[in-house]
Each structure stands twice: as structure tokens, then as C-alpha cells.
C-alpha positions as CSV (number, residue, x, y, z in Angstrom):
1,M,14.5,8.2,2.2
2,K,11.7,8.7,-0.2
3,F,8.5,6.6,0.1
4,I,5.2,6.0,-1.5
5,D,2.0,5.7,0.8
6,M,-0.2,3.0,-0.8
7,F,-3.6,2.2,0.4
8,A,-2.9,5.6,2.2
9,G,-6.1,6.2,4.2
10,I,-5.7,9.5,5.9
11,G,-2.0,9.0,6.4
12,G,-1.0,7.1,9.3
13,F,2.2,5.7,7.8
14,R,2.8,9.2,6.1
15,S,2.7,11.1,9.5
16,G,5.2,8.6,11.0
17,M,7.5,8.5,8.0
18,E,7.6,12.4,7.7
19,L,8.2,12.7,11.6
20,A,11.3,10.4,10.9
21,G,12.5,12.7,8.1
22,H,11.5,10.9,4.9
23,E,9.9,12.4,1.9
24,C,6.7,11.2,0.4
25,V,6.7,11.1,-3.4
26,G,3.2,9.7,-4.0
27,Y,0.3,8.2,-2.5
28,I,-2.6,5.9,-3.7
29,E,-6.1,6.0,-2.0
30,F,-9.4,4.4,-3.3
31,D,-11.9,5.8,-0.7
32,K,-13.1,9.3,-1.6
33,Y,-13.5,10.5,1.9
34,A,-10.1,9.2,3.0
35,R,-8.5,10.7,0.1
36,K,-10.1,14.1,0.7
37,S,-8.9,14.0,4.4
38,Y,-5.5,12.9,3.3
39,E,-5.1,15.8,0.9
40,N,-6.3,18.3,3.6
41,I,-4.0,16.9,6.3
42,H,-0.7,16.8,4.1
43,D,0.9,18.6,1.4
44,T,0.5,16.5,-1.6
45,N,1.3,19.3,-4.2
46,G,3.4,17.8,-7.0
47,E,3.4,14.2,-5.8
48,F,2.3,11.0,-7.8
49,T,-1.2,9.8,-7.2
50,A,-3.7,7.3,-8.1
51,W,-7.1,6.4,-6.9
52,D,-7.0,2.4,-7.6
53,I,-3.9,0.3,-7.1
54,N,-5.1,-2.0,-10.1
55,D,-4.8,0.9,-12.5
56,V,-1.5,1.7,-11.6
57,E,1.5,0.7,-14.0
58,A,4.7,0.0,-12.5
59,D,6.7,2.3,-14.8
60,E,4.5,5.2,-13.5
61,L,5.4,5.0,-10.0
62,P,8.1,7.2,-8.8
63,K,11.4,5.8,-7.5
64,A,11.3,5.4,-3.8
65,D,13.4,3.7,-1.3
66,V,10.3,2.4,0.8
67,W,6.8,1.3,-0.1
68,C,4.4,1.5,2.8
69,F,1.1,0.0,2.6
70,G,-1.5,-1.6,5.0
71,F,-3.9,-3.1,2.5
72,P,-7.3,-3.7,3.3
73,C,-7.9,-6.5,6.2
74,Q,-11.5,-7.3,6.0
75,D,-10.8,-10.9,4.6
76,I,-8.1,-11.5,7.3
77,S,-9.6,-10.0,10.4
78,L,-10.8,-12.0,13.1
79,A,-13.9,-9.7,13.1
80,G,-14.0,-10.1,9.3
81,N,-15.0,-12.9,6.7
82,K,-11.9,-14.8,7.1
83,K,-11.5,-15.5,3.3
84,G,-7.8,-14.6,3.5
85,F,-6.1,-13.8,0.5
86,S,-8.7,-15.1,-1.7
87,G,-11.1,-12.2,-0.7
88,D,-11.7,-9.4,-2.8
89,K,-10.0,-6.9,-0.4
90,S,-7.1,-8.5,1.0
91,S,-6.1,-9.9,-2.3
92,L,-5.0,-6.3,-3.3
93,F,-1.7,-7.4,-1.5
94,F,-1.0,-9.2,-4.8
95,S,-1.6,-6.0,-6.8
96,V,1.4,-4.5,-4.9
97,T,3.6,-7.6,-5.3
98,G,2.8,-7.5,-9.0
99,L,3.9,-4.0,-9.2
100,L,7.1,-4.8,-7.4
101,R,8.0,-7.6,-9.7
102,E,7.1,-5.5,-12.7
103,K,9.6,-2.9,-11.5
104,Q,13.4,-3.3,-12.8
105,E,15.6,-4.4,-9.9
106,K,17.4,-1.0,-9.8
107,D,14.1,0.6,-9.5
108,R,12.6,-1.4,-6.8
109,P,12.2,0.0,-3.2
110,K,14.8,-1.3,-0.7
111,F,12.1,-1.9,2.0
112,L,8.4,-2.6,2.2
113,F,6.8,-1.4,5.2
114,I,3.6,-3.4,5.7
115,E,1.1,-3.1,8.2
116,N,-2.1,-5.4,8.9
117,V,-4.2,-7.4,11.4
118,K,-2.9,-9.9,13.9
119,N,-4.5,-12.7,12.1
120,L,-2.4,-12.0,8.9
121,L,0.1,-14.7,10.0
122,S,-2.4,-17.4,10.9
123,I,-5.5,-17.0,8.6
124,N,-5.9,-20.3,6.8
125,K,-3.7,-21.8,9.2
126,G,-0.7,-19.6,7.9
127,R,-0.7,-20.9,4.3
128,D,-1.8,-17.4,2.9
129,F,1.0,-15.5,4.6
130,A,3.5,-18.3,3.5
131,R,2.3,-17.9,-0.1
């Protein structure tokens, strides 16, 4: 399967997906140091890339079977500020779901592979995740 690596970090999702035989067709990473590491660790030649998820248009994303993302968790983590999805960082989840809604159904991924912290299901008494 083909996948896009969003909030790519240094490529944890990518490493696992490639070891399982899947092909990365693009990545999005904002942090310049993580991005530099990602590009040195992985062969990104010819792949779609963007720095900021908020600057990405749905029609520019390559077709992929899977969208992998571990959106920033500082607002959700038990060790964080506990703002939930109303926080500046964790609300980036909605940037991804917005792109998903903008895609034509035939171009949407079959799977979303989402990783985040333990508190994701219980922050704000579970209302954020239910939303």
C-alpha cells in the first residue's frame, strides 16, 4: 500500500510501514531539525513534501491508501497543558480531517493510522475524542 507520513517527525511511522512492505509517497513535517533528520534517514527523493499541514491543499496530496499521523500531543498529554483539541497544537488534528473531507471520496485513503498519547480518549471527559 502507498502511504503519506504526516507530522512525520524523524520517521517512526515510515520505518514501520516500509518494513511491512509499504511505499511512502509523501511526508509533512514542520520542525526543521526533525525534517533534516527525516531526509537524512529516509530516501525521500521525488516524494511530495510540505512543511506546514495548514498550507497543504487536498488536491495536491498524492493518492495514498493510508494516511499516517501522530499529531502534536502537548495539549492532550497528562504532562501537558490539558487544553485538549482546543489547544494550538492538538487542534492540528482538524487540519488533517479537513483535508480528508476536501478529498473526493474516490481519492480518500482507505485507512487512517493515528498515534497519540494515552489521555487522547479521556481528555475533557472523552468529549474531545467523541467530537
